Amino acid sequence: MKKPKILVLCGLLFSCLVILTACSSQNTTSTKTTTSSSSTTQKATEYYQSALSYLESGENKQAYDELKKIKNISQADKKIQALKNNLKYLLAAKKAVTTADLTTTKTNLDKLANVKTPTALVKQIKEVTKEYQAVKLAKHYADEVVQYYNAQNYTAAGGSLQSLESLSSKYQAVAMLQEQYASYNDKIASAQSSQASSQSSSAATATSQAESSSATSVAESTDSSQAQASSSAENYTNARNSKILNSEYKKETGSELSSAPTAAVSSMSAKMDNQAVLSAFRKATAIPQEAGDQYYVQDLGNDLYQIEIRHTSSADPQVSNLKGMYQFNLSSGVAQKLNEVTGQYERLN
């Protein structure tokens, strides 16, 4: 009778040992898992911080490579996952913009439109966006150069070429377009020279007669007006060719600005100046202000303004190039540029 009892006891003892061993094994495994998870999280954080450091210095590819080192990133903190995804879009946008692929650039930048953190990433997004705006303008101006030249509108072609050349060449795609269209400088200058030679004699005669007939009124102008009137022949070339100034002058006087005395031209130019609007316009469009640019601003009402930009030709200061006729909504910041061939306004931003 004792043997069965002993066997039962032995069985119970064995079962206890098995259970204790299993529990110990589970605890060991759990400890190892916790330790491994903690180590993985720490490593992911280190790679994340390293990526941010690269971003601060503009090394976006290196930042992305750091995050690629993280194993099982799907288990990492959401901010780390988000940074990796956003860096992927940023790199795709940067690659596209350097080859002037504006569609792909915009698609990827749109995915980054609502990114607010981290600060280093936001900074890089702004840089690529700025480059995108410059390349977009460059392509627009380059297309206009060809279109206007073929339409024999040489002052508009020359203006668009000057606009293209005024953009920063630090951007690869912009520099590429500037080099590609540089040959149009000689073509446009030659065409303008031929065009100007047939008009110069009659224009000179008309101006001479106007100056002679208004000699008395000019002499009676104030000293400051005299200084302004004689400050720059190039300014008068642009002013006399301005569509806005001509339109406004004819409304006021019924006469043509081309035959007006210099004092009247200066006065009309001053009326068509609005630095507050121009400042907002440049900020909204990223169109640079080039030395020698002349701006004429017309208030169309309801916060809508027409802005004309002119610049004399580098080949002939007697020729005024039209760099652009724009409509700008001060409230919305939306800017449109007039296509001189189609007569339609095209949105820029």
mmCIF file of N, CA and C in Angstrom, residues 11-129:
data_model
loop_
_atom_site.group_PDB
_atom_site.id
_atom_site.type_symbol
_atom_site.label_atom_id
_atom_site.label_comp_id
_atom_site.label_asym_id
_atom_site.label_seq_id
_atom_site.Cartn_x
_atom_site.Cartn_y
_atom_site.Cartn_z
ATOM 1 N N GLY A 11 5.259 11.848 -8.229
ATOM 2 C CA GLY A 11 4.649 12.480 -9.407
ATOM 3 C C GLY A 11 4.314 13.920 -9.148
ATOM 4 N N LEU A 12 3.807 14.170 -7.938
ATOM 5 C CA LEU A 12 3.477 15.555 -7.596
ATOM 6 C C LEU A 12 4.707 16.449 -7.557
ATOM 7 N N LEU A 13 5.765 15.887 -6.936
ATOM 8 C CA LEU A 13 7.031 16.644 -6.858
ATOM 9 C C LEU A 13 7.575 16.959 -8.251
ATOM 10 N N PHE A 14 7.487 16.016 -9.136
ATOM 11 C CA PHE A 14 7.994 16.187 -10.498
ATOM 12 C C PHE A 14 7.201 17.270 -11.225
ATOM 13 N N SER A 15 5.881 17.225 -11.038
ATOM 14 C CA SER A 15 5.022 18.226 -11.682
ATOM 15 C C SER A 15 5.368 19.626 -11.195
ATOM 16 N N CYS A 16 5.605 19.753 -9.898
ATOM 17 C CA CYS A 16 5.981 21.055 -9.331
ATOM 18 C C CYS A 16 7.278 21.571 -9.931
ATOM 19 N N LEU A 17 8.243 20.640 -10.058
ATOM 20 C CA LEU A 17 9.536 21.028 -10.637
ATOM 21 C C LEU A 17 9.366 21.516 -12.075
ATOM 22 N N VAL A 18 8.532 20.835 -12.841
ATOM 23 C CA VAL A 18 8.296 21.226 -14.238
ATOM 24 C C VAL A 18 7.679 22.629 -14.313
ATOM 25 N N ILE A 19 6.689 22.849 -13.420
ATOM 26 C CA ILE A 19 6.015 24.150 -13.402
ATOM 27 C C ILE A 19 6.977 25.264 -13.025
ATOM 28 N N LEU A 20 7.796 25.000 -11.978
ATOM 29 C CA LEU A 20 8.768 26.009 -11.538
ATOM 30 C C LEU A 20 9.780 26.326 -12.633
ATOM 31 N N THR A 21 10.205 25.288 -13.319
ATOM 32 C CA THR A 21 11.188 25.472 -14.413
ATOM 33 C C THR A 21 10.589 26.306 -15.533
ATOM 34 N N ALA A 22 9.325 26.024 -15.870
ATOM 35 C CA ALA A 22 8.637 26.769 -16.937
ATOM 36 C C ALA A 22 8.488 28.235 -16.569
ATOM 37 N N CYS A 23 8.093 28.480 -15.300
ATOM 38 C CA CYS A 23 7.927 29.867 -14.846
ATOM 39 C C CYS A 23 9.239 30.627 -14.921
ATOM 40 N N SER A 24 10.299 29.943 -14.481
ATOM 41 C CA SER A 24 11.628 30.571 -14.511
ATOM 42 C C SER A 24 12.031 30.914 -15.932
ATOM 43 N N SER A 25 11.724 29.988 -16.849
ATOM 44 C CA SER A 25 12.072 30.203 -18.255
ATOM 45 C C SER A 25 11.300 31.387 -18.837
ATOM 46 N N GLN A 26 10.009 31.459 -18.470
ATOM 47 C CA GLN A 26 9.181 32.563 -18.954
ATOM 48 C C GLN A 26 9.680 33.897 -18.437
ATOM 49 N N ASN A 27 10.052 33.929 -17.155
ATOM 50 C CA ASN A 27 10.569 35.173 -16.572
ATOM 51 C C ASN A 27 11.841 35.627 -17.264
ATOM 52 N N THR A 28 12.715 34.625 -17.545
ATOM 53 C CA THR A 28 13.982 34.934 -18.219
ATOM 54 C C THR A 28 13.726 35.492 -19.608
ATOM 55 N N THR A 29 12.779 34.838 -20.338
ATOM 56 C CA THR A 29 12.441 35.285 -21.700
ATOM 57 C C THR A 29 11.846 36.685 -21.677
ATOM 58 N N SER A 30 10.937 36.898 -20.688
ATOM 59 C CA SER A 30 10.297 38.209 -20.554
ATOM 60 C C SER A 30 11.327 39.289 -20.279
ATOM 61 N N THR A 31 12.288 38.963 -19.405
ATOM 62 C CA THR A 31 13.342 39.932 -19.069
ATOM 63 C C THR A 31 14.184 40.262 -20.287
ATOM 64 N N LYS A 32 14.503 39.191 -21.074
ATOM 65 C CA LYS A 32 15.313 39.398 -22.274
ATOM 66 C C LYS A 32 14.557 40.245 -23.290
ATOM 67 N N THR A 33 13.242 39.971 -23.427
ATOM 68 C CA THR A 33 12.422 40.731 -24.376
ATOM 69 C C THR A 33 12.352 42.201 -23.986
ATOM 70 N N THR A 34 12.133 42.443 -22.694
ATOM 71 C CA THR A 34 12.061 43.819 -22.187
ATOM 72 C C THR A 34 13.370 44.541 -22.416
ATOM 73 N N THR A 35 14.468 43.835 -22.122
ATOM 74 C CA THR A 35 15.807 44.427 -22.313
ATOM 75 C C THR A 35 16.063 44.733 -23.779
ATOM 76 N N SER A 36 15.663 43.782 -24.661
ATOM 77 C CA SER A 36 15.863 43.951 -26.099
ATOM 78 C C SER A 36 15.029 45.115 -26.623
ATOM 79 N N SER A 37 13.765 45.209 -26.162
ATOM 80 C CA SER A 37 12.868 46.278 -26.582
ATOM 81 C C SER A 37 13.401 47.635 -26.144
ATOM 82 N N SER A 38 13.904 47.684 -24.917
ATOM 83 C CA SER A 38 14.462 48.927 -24.394
ATOM 84 C C SER A 38 15.671 49.366 -25.199
ATOM 85 N N SER A 39 16.491 48.389 -25.568
ATOM 86 C CA SER A 39 17.695 48.681 -26.353
ATOM 87 C C SER A 39 17.325 49.194 -27.740
ATOM 88 N N THR A 40 16.289 48.567 -28.343
ATOM 89 C CA THR A 40 15.830 48.975 -29.679
ATOM 90 C C THR A 40 15.294 50.402 -29.655
ATOM 91 N N THR A 41 14.510 50.715 -28.628
ATOM 92 C CA THR A 41 13.949 52.066 -28.484
ATOM 93 C C THR A 41 15.042 53.096 -28.324
ATOM 94 N N GLN A 42 16.059 52.741 -27.526
ATOM 95 C CA GLN A 42 17.172 53.661 -27.308
ATOM 96 C C GLN A 42 17.925 53.913 -28.613
ATOM 97 N N LYS A 43 18.143 52.852 -29.393
ATOM 98 C CA LYS A 43 18.854 52.968 -30.661
ATOM 99 C C LYS A 43 18.061 53.842 -31.637
ATOM 100 N N ALA A 44 16.753 53.613 -31.668
ATOM 101 C CA ALA A 44 15.896 54.392 -32.567
ATOM 102 C C ALA A 44 15.956 55.876 -32.214
ATOM 103 N N THR A 45 15.963 56.168 -30.926
ATOM 104 C CA THR A 45 16.044 57.561 -30.466
ATOM 105 C C THR A 45 17.381 58.186 -30.876
ATOM 106 N N GLU A 46 18.436 57.404 -30.769
ATOM 107 C CA GLU A 46 19.765 57.890 -31.147
ATOM 108 C C GLU A 46 19.818 58.212 -32.646
ATOM 109 N N TYR A 47 19.254 57.321 -33.466
ATOM 110 C CA TYR A 47 19.232 57.557 -34.915
ATOM 111 C C TYR A 47 18.376 58.778 -35.251
ATOM 112 N N TYR A 48 17.299 58.944 -34.517
ATOM 113 C CA TYR A 48 16.398 60.081 -34.724
ATOM 114 C C TYR A 48 17.125 61.399 -34.436
ATOM 115 N N GLN A 49 17.832 61.443 -33.319
ATOM 116 C CA GLN A 49 18.584 62.645 -32.950
ATOM 117 C C GLN A 49 19.684 62.932 -33.962
ATOM 118 N N SER A 50 20.314 61.866 -34.434
ATOM 119 C CA SER A 50 21.368 62.020 -35.440
ATOM 120 C C SER A 50 20.783 62.563 -36.743
ATOM 121 N N ALA A 51 19.595 62.072 -37.099
ATOM 122 C CA ALA A 51 18.922 62.546 -38.318
ATOM 123 C C ALA A 51 18.603 64.031 -38.213
ATOM 124 N N LEU A 52 18.167 64.464 -37.042
ATOM 125 C CA LEU A 52 17.859 65.882 -36.839
ATOM 126 C C LEU A 52 19.108 66.750 -37.003
ATOM 127 N N SER A 53 20.230 66.240 -36.527
ATOM 128 C CA SER A 53 21.497 66.980 -36.659
ATOM 129 C C SER A 53 21.865 67.167 -38.125
ATOM 130 N N TYR A 54 21.674 66.111 -38.909
ATOM 131 C CA TYR A 54 21.949 66.211 -40.349
ATOM 132 C C TYR A 54 21.002 67.209 -41.017
ATOM 133 N N LEU A 55 19.743 67.181 -40.593
ATOM 134 C CA LEU A 55 18.758 68.105 -41.160
ATOM 135 C C LEU A 55 19.133 69.556 -40.892
ATOM 136 N N GLU A 56 19.619 69.818 -39.703
ATOM 137 C CA GLU A 56 20.007 71.181 -39.330
ATOM 138 C C GLU A 56 21.046 71.747 -40.288
ATOM 139 N N SER A 57 21.912 70.895 -40.778
ATOM 140 C CA SER A 57 22.969 71.349 -41.687
ATOM 141 C C SER A 57 22.601 71.132 -43.159
ATOM 142 N N GLY A 58 21.345 70.751 -43.407
ATOM 143 C CA GLY A 58 20.886 70.603 -44.781
ATOM 144 C C GLY A 58 21.289 69.311 -45.462
ATOM 145 N N GLU A 59 21.754 68.352 -44.691
ATOM 146 C CA GLU A 59 22.162 67.054 -45.258
ATOM 147 C C GLU A 59 20.987 66.080 -45.167
ATOM 148 N N ASN A 60 20.028 66.299 -46.046
ATOM 149 C CA ASN A 60 18.767 65.566 -45.981
ATOM 150 C C ASN A 60 18.914 64.072 -46.276
ATOM 151 N N LYS A 61 19.755 63.741 -47.233
ATOM 152 C CA LYS A 61 19.968 62.324 -47.591
ATOM 153 C C LYS A 61 20.594 61.567 -46.432
ATOM 154 N N GLN A 62 21.565 62.174 -45.780
ATOM 155 C CA GLN A 62 22.210 61.528 -44.633
ATOM 156 C C GLN A 62 21.212 61.332 -43.495
ATOM 157 N N ALA A 63 20.323 62.299 -43.325
ATOM 158 C CA ALA A 63 19.291 62.194 -42.287
ATOM 159 C C ALA A 63 18.388 60.994 -42.557
ATOM 160 N N TYR A 64 18.002 60.845 -43.810
ATOM 161 C CA TYR A 64 17.137 59.718 -44.182
ATOM 162 C C TYR A 64 17.868 58.387 -43.998
ATOM 163 N N ASP A 65 19.146 58.361 -44.351
ATOM 164 C CA ASP A 65 19.946 57.136 -44.200
ATOM 165 C C ASP A 65 20.056 56.711 -42.733
ATOM 166 N N GLU A 66 20.121 57.686 -41.841
ATOM 167 C CA GLU A 66 20.171 57.375 -40.415
ATOM 168 C C GLU A 66 18.903 56.642 -39.969
ATOM 169 N N LEU A 67 17.773 57.129 -40.415
ATOM 170 C CA LEU A 67 16.497 56.520 -40.024
ATOM 171 C C LEU A 67 16.301 55.147 -40.663
ATOM 172 N N LYS A 68 16.944 54.927 -41.786
ATOM 173 C CA LYS A 68 16.844 53.613 -42.444
ATOM 174 C C LYS A 68 17.561 52.521 -41.647
ATOM 175 N N LYS A 69 18.436 52.937 -40.745
ATOM 176 C CA LYS A 69 19.169 51.963 -39.917
ATOM 177 C C LYS A 69 18.287 51.346 -38.829
ATOM 178 N N ILE A 70 17.146 51.972 -38.570
ATOM 179 C CA ILE A 70 16.263 51.486 -37.505
ATOM 180 C C ILE A 70 15.525 50.234 -37.972
ATOM 181 N N LYS A 71 15.699 49.139 -37.215
ATOM 182 C CA LYS A 71 15.008 47.886 -37.526
ATOM 183 C C LYS A 71 13.610 47.939 -36.926
ATOM 184 N N ASN A 72 12.651 47.361 -37.661
ATOM 185 C CA ASN A 72 11.254 47.358 -37.207
ATOM 186 C C ASN A 72 10.770 48.780 -36.872
ATOM 187 N N ILE A 73 10.961 49.694 -37.828
ATOM 188 C CA ILE A 73 10.587 51.084 -37.571
ATOM 189 C C ILE A 73 9.087 51.238 -37.324
ATOM 190 N N SER A 74 8.312 50.239 -37.770
ATOM 191 C CA SER A 74 6.867 50.301 -37.544
ATOM 192 C C SER A 74 6.525 50.247 -36.059
ATOM 193 N N GLN A 75 7.492 49.763 -35.254
ATOM 194 C CA GLN A 75 7.293 49.694 -33.812
ATOM 195 C C GLN A 75 7.907 50.900 -33.093
ATOM 196 N N ALA A 76 8.539 51.768 -33.865
ATOM 197 C CA ALA A 76 9.183 52.942 -33.269
ATOM 198 C C ALA A 76 8.144 54.024 -32.961
ATOM 199 N N ASP A 77 8.585 55.045 -32.235
ATOM 200 C CA ASP A 77 7.713 56.173 -31.898
ATOM 201 C C ASP A 77 7.133 56.778 -33.181
ATOM 202 N N LYS A 78 5.893 57.247 -33.103
ATOM 203 C CA LYS A 78 5.213 57.780 -34.280
ATOM 204 C C LYS A 78 5.946 58.967 -34.895
ATOM 205 N N LYS A 79 6.595 59.774 -34.062
ATOM 206 C CA LYS A 79 7.303 60.945 -34.610
ATOM 207 C C LYS A 79 8.494 60.505 -35.457
ATOM 208 N N ILE A 80 9.093 59.350 -35.089
ATOM 209 C CA ILE A 80 10.217 58.826 -35.869
ATOM 210 C C ILE A 80 9.712 58.292 -37.200
ATOM 211 N N GLN A 81 8.598 57.577 -37.164
ATOM 212 C CA GLN A 81 7.997 57.059 -38.394
ATOM 213 C C GLN A 81 7.605 58.210 -39.320
ATOM 214 N N ALA A 82 7.010 59.249 -38.739
ATOM 215 C CA ALA A 82 6.569 60.404 -39.527
ATOM 216 C C ALA A 82 7.748 61.115 -40.181
ATOM 217 N N LEU A 83 8.843 61.257 -39.439
ATOM 218 C CA LEU A 83 10.017 61.935 -39.982
ATOM 219 C C LEU A 83 10.579 61.166 -41.168
ATOM 220 N N LYS A 84 10.624 59.841 -41.056
ATOM 221 C CA LYS A 84 11.155 59.050 -42.168
ATOM 222 C C LYS A 84 10.287 59.207 -43.414
ATOM 223 N N ASN A 85 8.967 59.130 -43.234
ATOM 224 C CA ASN A 85 8.056 59.283 -44.377
ATOM 225 C C ASN A 85 8.172 60.668 -45.004
ATOM 226 N N ASN A 86 8.235 61.691 -44.160
ATOM 227 C CA ASN A 86 8.319 63.061 -44.665
ATOM 228 C C ASN A 86 9.647 63.335 -45.357
ATOM 229 N N LEU A 87 10.700 62.722 -44.853
ATOM 230 C CA LEU A 87 12.009 62.866 -45.510
ATOM 231 C C LEU A 87 11.999 62.214 -46.888
ATOM 232 N N LYS A 88 11.265 61.138 -47.008
ATOM 233 C CA LYS A 88 11.146 60.463 -48.310
ATOM 234 C C LYS A 88 10.495 61.411 -49.324
ATOM 235 N N TYR A 89 9.443 62.109 -48.899
ATOM 236 C CA TYR A 89 8.765 63.060 -49.788
ATOM 237 C C TYR A 89 9.669 64.255 -50.093
ATOM 238 N N LEU A 90 10.401 64.715 -49.084
ATOM 239 C CA LEU A 90 11.292 65.861 -49.270
ATOM 240 C C LEU A 90 12.394 65.545 -50.275
ATOM 241 N N LEU A 91 12.991 64.367 -50.155
ATOM 242 C CA LEU A 91 14.053 63.965 -51.079
ATOM 243 C C LEU A 91 13.527 63.809 -52.502
ATOM 244 N N ALA A 92 12.319 63.291 -52.628
ATOM 245 C CA ALA A 92 11.709 63.137 -53.953
ATOM 246 C C ALA A 92 11.443 64.506 -54.580
ATOM 247 N N ALA A 93 10.994 65.463 -53.763
ATOM 248 C CA ALA A 93 10.736 66.819 -54.249
ATOM 249 C C ALA A 93 12.031 67.497 -54.676
ATOM 250 N N LYS A 94 13.071 67.326 -53.885
ATOM 251 C CA LYS A 94 14.364 67.938 -54.187
ATOM 252 C C LYS A 94 14.956 67.376 -55.472
ATOM 253 N N LYS A 95 14.856 66.078 -55.637
ATOM 254 C CA LYS A 95 15.384 65.441 -56.844
ATOM 255 C C LYS A 95 14.642 65.935 -58.085
ATOM 256 N N ALA A 96 13.327 66.065 -57.956
ATOM 257 C CA ALA A 96 12.509 66.498 -59.093
ATOM 258 C C ALA A 96 12.759 67.956 -59.464
ATOM 259 N N VAL A 97 12.901 68.814 -58.456
ATOM 260 C CA VAL A 97 13.047 70.243 -58.738
ATOM 261 C C VAL A 97 14.385 70.560 -59.399
ATOM 262 N N THR A 98 15.396 69.765 -59.143
ATOM 263 C CA THR A 98 16.705 70.014 -59.769
ATOM 264 C C THR A 98 16.693 69.693 -61.264
ATOM 265 N N THR A 99 15.696 68.914 -61.705
ATOM 266 C CA THR A 99 15.567 68.616 -63.136
ATOM 267 C C THR A 99 14.377 69.353 -63.748
ATOM 268 N N ALA A 100 13.826 70.318 -62.985
ATOM 269 C CA ALA A 100 12.687 71.131 -63.430
ATOM 270 C C ALA A 100 11.429 70.306 -63.664
ATOM 271 N N ASP A 101 11.302 69.180 -62.946
ATOM 272 C CA ASP A 101 10.077 68.368 -63.001
ATOM 273 C C ASP A 101 9.111 68.952 -61.964
ATOM 274 N N LEU A 102 8.370 69.963 -62.379
ATOM 275 C CA LEU A 102 7.524 70.700 -61.446
ATOM 276 C C LEU A 102 6.323 69.899 -60.947
ATOM 277 N N THR A 103 5.792 69.022 -61.780
ATOM 278 C CA THR A 103 4.631 68.225 -61.378
ATOM 279 C C THR A 103 4.968 67.311 -60.216
ATOM 280 N N THR A 104 6.080 66.573 -60.344
ATOM 281 C CA THR A 104 6.504 65.666 -59.272
ATOM 282 C C THR A 104 6.888 66.447 -58.023
ATOM 283 N N THR A 105 7.538 67.588 -58.220
ATOM 284 C CA THR A 105 7.931 68.423 -57.087
ATOM 285 C C THR A 105 6.707 68.861 -56.294
ATOM 286 N N LYS A 106 5.691 69.356 -56.995
ATOM 287 C CA LYS A 106 4.486 69.838 -56.325
ATOM 288 C C LYS A 106 3.742 68.705 -55.618
ATOM 289 N N THR A 107 3.680 67.537 -56.252
ATOM 290 C CA THR A 107 2.991 66.389 -55.646
ATOM 291 C C THR A 107 3.586 66.055 -54.286
ATOM 292 N N ASN A 108 4.905 66.062 -54.208
ATOM 293 C CA ASN A 108 5.573 65.721 -52.950
ATOM 294 C C ASN A 108 5.522 66.860 -51.939
ATOM 295 N N LEU A 109 5.624 68.090 -52.403
ATOM 296 C CA LEU A 109 5.528 69.226 -51.483
ATOM 297 C C LEU A 109 4.126 69.337 -50.890
ATOM 298 N N ASP A 110 3.121 68.972 -51.674
ATOM 299 C CA ASP A 110 1.747 69.001 -51.159
ATOM 300 C C ASP A 110 1.581 68.046 -49.971
ATOM 301 N N LYS A 111 2.307 66.935 -49.999
ATOM 302 C CA LYS A 111 2.243 65.967 -48.904
ATOM 303 C C LYS A 111 2.914 66.495 -47.632
ATOM 304 N N LEU A 112 3.698 67.545 -47.809
ATOM 305 C CA LEU A 112 4.415 68.136 -46.673
ATOM 306 C C LEU A 112 3.799 69.462 -46.227
ATOM 307 N N ALA A 113 2.683 69.820 -46.839
ATOM 308 C CA ALA A 113 2.085 71.139 -46.605
ATOM 309 C C ALA A 113 1.704 71.392 -45.156
ATOM 310 N N ASN A 114 1.317 70.350 -44.432
ATOM 311 C CA ASN A 114 0.846 70.532 -43.051
ATOM 312 C C ASN A 114 1.870 70.155 -41.984
ATOM 313 N N VAL A 115 3.102 69.927 -42.394
ATOM 314 C CA VAL A 115 4.152 69.549 -41.436
ATOM 315 C C VAL A 115 4.535 70.764 -40.588
ATOM 316 N N LYS A 116 4.504 70.608 -39.281
ATOM 317 C CA LYS A 116 4.827 71.694 -38.351
ATOM 318 C C LYS A 116 6.083 71.413 -37.526
ATOM 319 N N THR A 117 6.419 70.145 -37.372
ATOM 320 C CA THR A 117 7.594 69.744 -36.587
ATOM 321 C C THR A 117 8.276 68.562 -37.268
ATOM 322 N N PRO A 118 9.542 68.328 -36.966
ATOM 323 C CA PRO A 118 10.445 69.164 -36.170
ATOM 324 C C PRO A 118 10.880 70.416 -36.952
ATOM 325 N N THR A 119 11.407 71.372 -36.225
ATOM 326 C CA THR A 119 11.797 72.653 -36.825
ATOM 327 C C THR A 119 12.813 72.484 -37.952
ATOM 328 N N ALA A 120 13.742 71.567 -37.764
ATOM 329 C CA ALA A 120 14.787 71.351 -38.770
ATOM 330 C C ALA A 120 14.187 70.878 -40.093
ATOM 331 N N LEU A 121 13.163 70.041 -40.009
ATOM 332 C CA LEU A 121 12.507 69.549 -41.222
ATOM 333 C C LEU A 121 11.724 70.665 -41.894
ATOM 334 N N VAL A 122 11.006 71.443 -41.112
ATOM 335 C CA VAL A 122 10.223 72.563 -41.650
ATOM 336 C C VAL A 122 11.138 73.531 -42.410
ATOM 337 N N LYS A 123 12.313 73.760 -41.854
ATOM 338 C CA LYS A 123 13.288 74.647 -42.489
ATOM 339 C C LYS A 123 13.684 74.130 -43.879
ATOM 340 N N GLN A 124 13.917 72.815 -43.988
ATOM 341 C CA GLN A 124 14.323 72.229 -45.261
ATOM 342 C C GLN A 124 13.174 72.223 -46.268
ATOM 343 N N ILE A 125 11.959 72.042 -45.779
ATOM 344 C CA ILE A 125 10.782 72.089 -46.657
ATOM 345 C C ILE A 125 10.661 73.488 -47.259
ATOM 346 N N LYS A 126 10.884 74.517 -46.439
ATOM 347 C CA LYS A 126 10.821 75.903 -46.924
ATOM 348 C C LYS A 126 11.881 76.164 -47.988
ATOM 349 N N GLU A 127 13.060 75.579 -47.799
ATOM 350 C CA GLU A 127 14.146 75.774 -48.769
ATOM 351 C C GLU A 127 13.795 75.162 -50.123
ATOM 352 N N VAL A 128 13.245 73.948 -50.102
ATOM 353 C CA VAL A 128 12.868 73.280 -51.354
ATOM 354 C C VAL A 128 11.687 74.007 -52.001
ATOM 355 N N THR A 129 10.766 74.499 -51.183
ATOM 356 C CA THR A 129 9.619 75.258 -51.699
ATOM 357 C C THR A 129 10.095 76.536 -52.389
#
